Amino acid sequence: MKIYRALHTGNWDTLIRRPEIDSQDIRPQVTKLLQQVKDNGDQAIYELTRQFDGVLLDSMLVGPQEMQAVDAVDEPLKAAIIQAKDNITAFHQEQAEQTAIIETMPGVQCWRRSVAIQRVGLYVPGGSAPLFSTVLMLGVPAMLAGCEQIQLCTPPRKDGTIHPAILFAAKLVGITQIYKIGGIQAIGALAYGTKTVAKVDKIFGPGNRFVTMAKQIVSQQGVAIDIPAGPSEVLILADSAANPQFIAADLLAQAEHGPDSQCILITDSALLLDQVYQAVEGQAKKATRTEQIEKALQNCRLILAGDHQQAIDFSNAYAPEHLIIMSRDPHADSLKIYNAGSVFLGDYTPVAAGDYASGTNHTLPTNGWATTHSGVSLDSFVKKITFQSITPGGLALIGPVIQKMAQAEQLDAHSDAVSIRLDHIQ
Amino acid sequence: MKIYRALHTGNWDTLIRRPEIDSQDIRPQVTKLLQQVKDNGDQAIYELTRQFDGVLLDSMLVGPQEMQAVDAVDEPLKAAIIQAKDNITAFHQEQAEQTAIIETMPGVQCWRRSVAIQRVGLYVPGGSAPLFSTVLMLGVPAMLAGCEQIQLCTPPRKDGTIHPAILFAAKLVGITQIYKIGGIQAIGALAYGTKTVAKVDKIFGPGNRFVTMAKQIVSQQGVAIDIPAGPSEVLILADSAANPQFIAADLLAQAEHGPDSQCILITDSALLLDQVYQAVEGQAKKATRTEQIEKALQNCRLILAGDHQQAIDFSNAYAPEHLIIMSRDPHADSLKIYNAGSVFLGDYTPVAAGDYASGTNHTLPTNGWATTHSGVSLDSFVKKITFQSITPGGLALIGPVIQKMAQAEQLDAHSDAVSIRLDHIQ
């Protein structure tokens, strides 16, 4: 942990900066593998799966037989996943926009309609743990939006299977096309399509730097992606009323995500800062992934602000993915926040709640993108198409306005498109 | 014009394809000029303005004295711009999202709030005509969103002034920071900031391929941009009930945008197709920009569909920026549209209405991006931050759900962040 006892113009910029992650070194390799998938389709995928996941599959599609593995999920976990799905559904379905027809002038009607993106691909990373929570966070809004085709890719385990909890979450959401494909080859399959996997319009989901680079490359080839990805971040904004043990626990939870994780505490209380330092040291000794957590904690920054307002200003300048506010009046403070991915208010609202079950989405902007980007929501699975319909009477009213402006912009044929209609009305 | 009398698997893909515009050749030059702005700030901008716009400015900021030029705008044009601004305001202000608090479980409250992007830069291209309509289309939603700082850049004319109509539109919207900077140097100034121009979070606005490339480059350096830009497009979906003269006028208006413009008619009526062909030939002879229009019309495609449904399917596959539906029942047809930027219904709704004055935005996705992207709207100037607040009682309910899921994903410190709080409650 690094302690900064004063914020000033000399260190403010440094403290806001993220570590630069240059992935350009892997670009040629990722480009090459994507090209293999583009050229050789399914055959390339089977070969790359053998190479990277160490398993030669008979079929990349999870069949009905394999889906029976969901029975292996223990009942308490099933119940938890069901509760989380219900909460995520409740929160996301409120994001649906109703179509309102606006008559801007008599006879001039304008409206917009949310229309689902037709074909989406969801990527769920593998690794030591089964990330079934990501299945919910992407699958629930995709279903609510009404996407026509939802395909899910996730790498197979060494024995060629998918973790039952991932299958359970997918089934619960209603996803039927599940493919045992991981990494670069999954992004390639979704971006270009193969005999088995259909080409999609937009790709969602987290991943390591190879997956992130692959998404970045295909996003320049006409496929949309969710949001730019970077290491996870938490900033905790606290005053002397906060509980240092809770803060320490949240910093450790963040550190658990890996050595790249960004953990920041900013407070105007020197006492709290010292208490948090002690509490982190104490809790870290008892943690499960000690080595990994200690590595991540090396980057952890405990910062003393001149006052509470400066702490808020710093938070806005940093634009954290996750912001926890533990202060005397977190609701009042939250109204001053204008840059953050998701905000957690008060002593009893850990980030873990939003990661899993409260209802908000856990796919959030990192690396300062919270200044301009929202996290994943129902909006991410739709586009909003505008419509307009003008009556002859409406055109008689608005026509001269259009003509005047078009002529001033020297677009005479635009003006003519109105004139020919007005002539017809008369 | 090219006529296709049958749609089949052999030509469908070709007819959907856009011309490939490879701008990679200009990347080194654009990168170099951006770097000059980054390194030398204002000085580089004055120098590049002298070089490209042929004028050595005393000040790049438009001062109060220069703003008096708005008086030169003739009254009918002023009235038209005011009407357009009112309509655009009426349509866009309805897009504001109200914050609704969702209690997903007792004591677990989640909500999201639209927060303005703080600093935005609007780019308005120069050229032969003053694009004051773009000032309205970007300035109105920026103001409605409540952006803290709105800067507008537009190239000066040879005499060092800005067209009065642009100044009038900017003043009407409430924009006070207007800079006489064009092209790559404008994008650089907004992206990096100089002594005079403040760095922004997001850049909006159209431009030539140099501006587009500059936006693309800075978007990989942490600055957000509106939507990927490409040549403008119209697809007209018509049946035998449509008026061929109106269709011809709309095709000509589209062609007027330049030789890259994409103009397509698709219809199930062979008679209408022939009538439109004749009408275009007739109207083109009388048009103002004959040479330019004839060049653009070379790419114009008149396509005969097997039936009306196939025509709709083709339109969805093409995903046009502008879609005009002139058919027996345009409202019924519009419900079948799932890929388009903006849709114009019926005989009396020319695209020119949306370009200028009806209220919808004219900054729309091209090049097939309508499959996944929306046009510019109020949404483009805000991000939606999620918030949550859990009471001790709420955490007692949802805590075990979080713990169960976190443990199954092997994120024990996440579970611990809940445990330490539950222990404290008891």
mmCIF file of N, CA and C in Angstrom, chain A residues 94-166:
data_model
loop_
_atom_site.group_PDB
_atom_site.id
_atom_site.type_symbol
_atom_site.label_atom_id
_atom_site.label_comp_id
_atom_site.label_asym_id
_atom_site.label_seq_id
_atom_site.Cartn_x
_atom_site.Cartn_y
_atom_site.Cartn_z
ATOM 1 N N GLU A 94 -36.977 -2.100 -16.033
ATOM 2 C CA GLU A 94 -37.411 -0.709 -15.874
ATOM 3 C C GLU A 94 -36.720 0.223 -16.866
ATOM 4 N N GLN A 95 -35.682 -0.278 -17.514
ATOM 5 C CA GLN A 95 -34.922 0.565 -18.445
ATOM 6 C C GLN A 95 -35.561 0.613 -19.830
ATOM 7 N N ALA A 96 -36.588 -0.192 -20.020
ATOM 8 C CA ALA A 96 -37.263 -0.200 -21.326
ATOM 9 C C ALA A 96 -37.923 1.152 -21.558
ATOM 10 N N GLU A 97 -37.687 1.727 -22.729
ATOM 11 C CA GLU A 97 -38.232 3.047 -23.026
ATOM 12 C C GLU A 97 -39.564 2.908 -23.756
ATOM 13 N N GLN A 98 -40.557 3.646 -23.306
ATOM 14 C CA GLN A 98 -41.843 3.638 -23.992
ATOM 15 C C GLN A 98 -41.771 4.608 -25.165
ATOM 16 N N THR A 99 -42.459 4.276 -26.234
ATOM 17 C CA THR A 99 -42.470 5.161 -27.397
ATOM 18 C C THR A 99 -43.503 6.261 -27.193
ATOM 19 N N ALA A 100 -43.054 7.498 -27.278
ATOM 20 C CA ALA A 100 -43.981 8.631 -27.164
ATOM 21 C C ALA A 100 -43.955 9.400 -28.486
ATOM 22 N N ILE A 101 -45.117 9.656 -29.019
ATOM 23 C CA ILE A 101 -45.173 10.417 -30.274
ATOM 24 C C ILE A 101 -45.205 11.904 -29.938
ATOM 25 N N ILE A 102 -44.226 12.630 -30.484
ATOM 26 C CA ILE A 102 -44.129 14.070 -30.224
ATOM 27 C C ILE A 102 -44.597 14.804 -31.479
ATOM 28 N N GLU A 103 -45.625 15.626 -31.333
ATOM 29 C CA GLU A 103 -46.047 16.433 -32.478
ATOM 30 C C GLU A 103 -45.337 17.777 -32.353
ATOM 31 N N THR A 104 -44.245 17.938 -33.092
ATOM 32 C CA THR A 104 -43.427 19.141 -32.925
ATOM 33 C C THR A 104 -44.095 20.361 -33.565
ATOM 34 N N MET A 105 -44.873 20.117 -34.623
ATOM 35 C CA MET A 105 -45.734 21.150 -35.210
ATOM 36 C C MET A 105 -46.996 20.408 -35.640
ATOM 37 N N PRO A 106 -48.106 21.117 -35.830
ATOM 38 C CA PRO A 106 -49.318 20.405 -36.256
ATOM 39 C C PRO A 106 -49.052 19.620 -37.545
ATOM 40 N N GLY A 107 -49.308 18.314 -37.504
ATOM 41 C CA GLY A 107 -49.101 17.483 -38.692
ATOM 42 C C GLY A 107 -47.683 16.962 -38.857
ATOM 43 N N VAL A 108 -46.799 17.284 -37.883
ATOM 44 C CA VAL A 108 -45.415 16.790 -37.930
ATOM 45 C C VAL A 108 -45.186 15.913 -36.700
ATOM 46 N N GLN A 109 -45.250 14.606 -36.900
ATOM 47 C CA GLN A 109 -45.105 13.688 -35.777
ATOM 48 C C GLN A 109 -43.748 12.988 -35.803
ATOM 49 N N CYS A 110 -43.085 12.982 -34.657
ATOM 50 C CA CYS A 110 -41.780 12.324 -34.534
ATOM 51 C C CYS A 110 -41.823 11.379 -33.336
ATOM 52 N N TRP A 111 -41.154 10.254 -33.431
ATOM 53 C CA TRP A 111 -41.052 9.348 -32.288
ATOM 54 C C TRP A 111 -39.792 8.506 -32.428
ATOM 55 N N ARG A 112 -39.435 7.817 -31.343
ATOM 56 C CA ARG A 112 -38.352 6.846 -31.505
ATOM 57 C C ARG A 112 -38.747 5.551 -30.828
ATOM 58 N N ARG A 113 -38.218 4.481 -31.362
ATOM 59 C CA ARG A 113 -38.588 3.161 -30.891
ATOM 60 C C ARG A 113 -37.313 2.382 -30.610
ATOM 61 N N SER A 114 -37.276 1.723 -29.450
ATOM 62 C CA SER A 114 -36.141 0.858 -29.140
ATOM 63 C C SER A 114 -36.330 -0.463 -29.855
ATOM 64 N N VAL A 115 -35.347 -0.849 -30.627
ATOM 65 C CA VAL A 115 -35.427 -2.095 -31.385
ATOM 66 C C VAL A 115 -34.207 -2.942 -31.016
ATOM 67 N N ALA A 116 -34.455 -4.209 -30.729
ATOM 68 C CA ALA A 116 -33.357 -5.081 -30.307
ATOM 69 C C ALA A 116 -32.301 -5.220 -31.393
ATOM 70 N N ILE A 117 -31.049 -5.254 -30.989
ATOM 71 C CA ILE A 117 -29.986 -5.693 -31.892
ATOM 72 C C ILE A 117 -30.274 -7.165 -32.170
ATOM 73 N N GLN A 118 -30.256 -7.537 -33.433
ATOM 74 C CA GLN A 118 -30.774 -8.856 -33.799
ATOM 75 C C GLN A 118 -29.916 -10.018 -33.288
ATOM 76 N N ARG A 119 -28.618 -9.954 -33.540
ATOM 77 C CA ARG A 119 -27.770 -11.109 -33.253
ATOM 78 C C ARG A 119 -26.642 -10.698 -32.313
ATOM 79 N N VAL A 120 -26.637 -11.238 -31.119
ATOM 80 C CA VAL A 120 -25.587 -10.879 -30.168
ATOM 81 C C VAL A 120 -24.809 -12.112 -29.716
ATOM 82 N N GLY A 121 -23.546 -11.902 -29.408
ATOM 83 C CA GLY A 121 -22.684 -12.960 -28.896
ATOM 84 C C GLY A 121 -22.209 -12.589 -27.502
ATOM 85 N N LEU A 122 -22.340 -13.509 -26.567
ATOM 86 C CA LEU A 122 -21.916 -13.259 -25.190
ATOM 87 C C LEU A 122 -20.687 -14.119 -24.911
ATOM 88 N N TYR A 123 -19.633 -13.507 -24.393
ATOM 89 C CA TYR A 123 -18.434 -14.269 -24.061
ATOM 90 C C TYR A 123 -18.274 -14.365 -22.551
ATOM 91 N N VAL A 124 -18.129 -15.565 -22.074
ATOM 92 C CA VAL A 124 -17.917 -15.793 -20.642
ATOM 93 C C VAL A 124 -16.560 -16.473 -20.471
ATOM 94 N N PRO A 125 -15.612 -15.785 -19.821
ATOM 95 C CA PRO A 125 -14.258 -16.342 -19.724
ATOM 96 C C PRO A 125 -14.216 -17.617 -18.891
ATOM 97 N N GLY A 126 -13.156 -18.378 -19.075
ATOM 98 C CA GLY A 126 -12.953 -19.581 -18.270
ATOM 99 C C GLY A 126 -12.041 -19.242 -17.112
ATOM 100 N N GLY A 127 -11.073 -20.073 -16.905
ATOM 101 C CA GLY A 127 -10.166 -19.847 -15.785
ATOM 102 C C GLY A 127 -10.541 -20.747 -14.641
ATOM 103 N N SER A 128 -9.994 -20.443 -13.475
ATOM 104 C CA SER A 128 -10.169 -21.358 -12.340
ATOM 105 C C SER A 128 -11.622 -21.400 -11.872
ATOM 106 N N ALA A 129 -12.348 -20.277 -12.004
ATOM 107 C CA ALA A 129 -13.703 -20.224 -11.460
ATOM 108 C C ALA A 129 -14.740 -20.063 -12.577
ATOM 109 N N PRO A 130 -15.922 -20.634 -12.387
ATOM 110 C CA PRO A 130 -16.979 -20.510 -13.401
ATOM 111 C C PRO A 130 -17.717 -19.177 -13.235
ATOM 112 N N LEU A 131 -17.628 -18.285 -14.224
ATOM 113 C CA LEU A 131 -18.216 -16.947 -14.060
ATOM 114 C C LEU A 131 -19.685 -16.917 -14.496
ATOM 115 N N PHE A 132 -20.498 -17.653 -13.765
ATOM 116 C CA PHE A 132 -21.929 -17.710 -14.097
ATOM 117 C C PHE A 132 -22.609 -16.360 -13.881
ATOM 118 N N SER A 133 -22.032 -15.515 -13.019
ATOM 119 C CA SER A 133 -22.649 -14.195 -12.793
ATOM 120 C C SER A 133 -22.632 -13.378 -14.085
ATOM 121 N N THR A 134 -21.594 -13.535 -14.899
ATOM 122 C CA THR A 134 -21.520 -12.827 -16.174
ATOM 123 C C THR A 134 -22.613 -13.307 -17.135
ATOM 124 N N VAL A 135 -22.959 -14.588 -17.034
ATOM 125 C CA VAL A 135 -24.062 -15.108 -17.865
ATOM 126 C C VAL A 135 -25.344 -14.342 -17.555
ATOM 127 N N LEU A 136 -25.590 -14.104 -16.258
ATOM 128 C CA LEU A 136 -26.793 -13.362 -15.865
ATOM 129 C C LEU A 136 -26.723 -11.904 -16.320
ATOM 130 N N MET A 137 -25.568 -11.271 -16.104
ATOM 131 C CA MET A 137 -25.422 -9.828 -16.367
ATOM 132 C C MET A 137 -25.575 -9.495 -17.852
ATOM 133 N N LEU A 138 -25.207 -10.444 -18.726
ATOM 134 C CA LEU A 138 -25.339 -10.199 -20.157
ATOM 135 C C LEU A 138 -26.611 -10.842 -20.708
ATOM 136 N N GLY A 139 -26.929 -12.024 -20.185
ATOM 137 C CA GLY A 139 -28.071 -12.777 -20.722
ATOM 138 C C GLY A 139 -29.413 -12.154 -20.381
ATOM 139 N N VAL A 140 -29.551 -11.644 -19.160
ATOM 140 C CA VAL A 140 -30.845 -11.072 -18.767
ATOM 141 C C VAL A 140 -31.223 -9.871 -19.642
ATOM 142 N N PRO A 141 -30.359 -8.845 -19.783
ATOM 143 C CA PRO A 141 -30.754 -7.733 -20.656
ATOM 144 C C PRO A 141 -30.915 -8.139 -22.130
ATOM 145 N N ALA A 142 -30.121 -9.097 -22.592
ATOM 146 C CA ALA A 142 -30.263 -9.548 -23.993
ATOM 147 C C ALA A 142 -31.651 -10.133 -24.213
ATOM 148 N N MET A 143 -32.118 -10.914 -23.232
ATOM 149 C CA MET A 143 -33.452 -11.513 -23.321
ATOM 150 C C MET A 143 -34.542 -10.444 -23.214
ATOM 151 N N LEU A 144 -34.372 -9.543 -22.251
ATOM 152 C CA LEU A 144 -35.375 -8.482 -22.066
ATOM 153 C C LEU A 144 -35.481 -7.605 -23.317
ATOM 154 N N ALA A 145 -34.336 -7.360 -23.966
ATOM 155 C CA ALA A 145 -34.340 -6.521 -25.171
ATOM 156 C C ALA A 145 -35.063 -7.222 -26.317
ATOM 157 N N GLY A 146 -35.078 -8.544 -26.276
ATOM 158 C CA GLY A 146 -35.721 -9.300 -27.347
ATOM 159 C C GLY A 146 -34.790 -9.598 -28.511
ATOM 160 N N CYS A 147 -33.503 -9.742 -28.228
ATOM 161 C CA CYS A 147 -32.552 -10.081 -29.294
ATOM 162 C C CYS A 147 -32.987 -11.398 -29.948
ATOM 163 N N GLU A 148 -32.944 -11.409 -31.269
ATOM 164 C CA GLU A 148 -33.441 -12.541 -32.061
ATOM 165 C C GLU A 148 -32.583 -13.791 -31.852
ATOM 166 N N GLN A 149 -31.281 -13.587 -31.811
ATOM 167 C CA GLN A 149 -30.378 -14.724 -31.664
ATOM 168 C C GLN A 149 -29.318 -14.390 -30.624
ATOM 169 N N ILE A 150 -29.230 -15.241 -29.603
ATOM 170 C CA ILE A 150 -28.257 -15.030 -28.527
ATOM 171 C C ILE A 150 -27.353 -16.252 -28.452
ATOM 172 N N GLN A 151 -26.071 -16.063 -28.744
ATOM 173 C CA GLN A 151 -25.123 -17.166 -28.685
ATOM 174 C C GLN A 151 -24.132 -16.909 -27.564
ATOM 175 N N LEU A 152 -23.828 -17.956 -26.837
ATOM 176 C CA LEU A 152 -22.886 -17.826 -25.720
ATOM 177 C C LEU A 152 -21.662 -18.704 -25.972
ATOM 178 N N CYS A 153 -20.485 -18.121 -25.831
ATOM 179 C CA CYS A 153 -19.238 -18.881 -25.968
ATOM 180 C C CYS A 153 -18.490 -18.859 -24.652
ATOM 181 N N THR A 154 -17.977 -20.023 -24.265
ATOM 182 C CA THR A 154 -17.161 -20.113 -23.053
ATOM 183 C C THR A 154 -16.211 -21.300 -23.229
ATOM 184 N N PRO A 155 -14.982 -21.167 -22.766
ATOM 185 C CA PRO A 155 -14.015 -22.243 -23.026
ATOM 186 C C PRO A 155 -14.352 -23.528 -22.273
ATOM 187 N N PRO A 156 -14.089 -24.683 -22.894
ATOM 188 C CA PRO A 156 -14.313 -25.950 -22.204
ATOM 189 C C PRO A 156 -13.223 -26.203 -21.161
ATOM 190 N N ARG A 157 -13.577 -27.000 -20.170
ATOM 191 C CA ARG A 157 -12.559 -27.434 -19.212
ATOM 192 C C ARG A 157 -11.734 -28.565 -19.844
ATOM 193 N N LYS A 158 -10.695 -28.965 -19.179
ATOM 194 C CA LYS A 158 -9.795 -30.004 -19.723
ATOM 195 C C LYS A 158 -10.552 -31.278 -20.122
ATOM 196 N N ASP A 159 -11.638 -31.590 -19.412
ATOM 197 C CA ASP A 159 -12.384 -32.805 -19.727
ATOM 198 C C ASP A 159 -13.444 -32.556 -20.813
ATOM 199 N N GLY A 160 -13.426 -31.363 -21.398
ATOM 200 C CA GLY A 160 -14.339 -31.085 -22.504
ATOM 201 C C GLY A 160 -15.717 -30.640 -22.073
ATOM 202 N N THR A 161 -15.922 -30.414 -20.775
ATOM 203 C CA THR A 161 -17.250 -29.983 -20.312
ATOM 204 C C THR A 161 -17.241 -28.501 -19.914
ATOM 205 N N ILE A 162 -18.447 -27.995 -19.691
ATOM 206 C CA ILE A 162 -18.629 -26.641 -19.160
ATOM 207 C C ILE A 162 -19.096 -26.799 -17.718
ATOM 208 N N HIS A 163 -18.682 -25.897 -16.854
ATOM 209 C CA HIS A 163 -19.100 -25.978 -15.450
ATOM 210 C C HIS A 163 -20.636 -25.937 -15.363
ATOM 211 N N PRO A 164 -21.224 -26.847 -14.597
ATOM 212 C CA PRO A 164 -22.695 -26.921 -14.497
ATOM 213 C C PRO A 164 -23.351 -25.597 -14.107
ATOM 214 N N ALA A 165 -22.698 -24.789 -13.281
ATOM 215 C CA ALA A 165 -23.319 -23.529 -12.838
ATOM 216 C C ALA A 165 -23.484 -22.563 -14.014
ATOM 217 N N ILE A 166 -22.554 -22.596 -14.958
ATOM 218 C CA ILE A 166 -22.679 -21.755 -16.155
ATOM 219 C C ILE A 166 -23.855 -22.247 -16.996
#
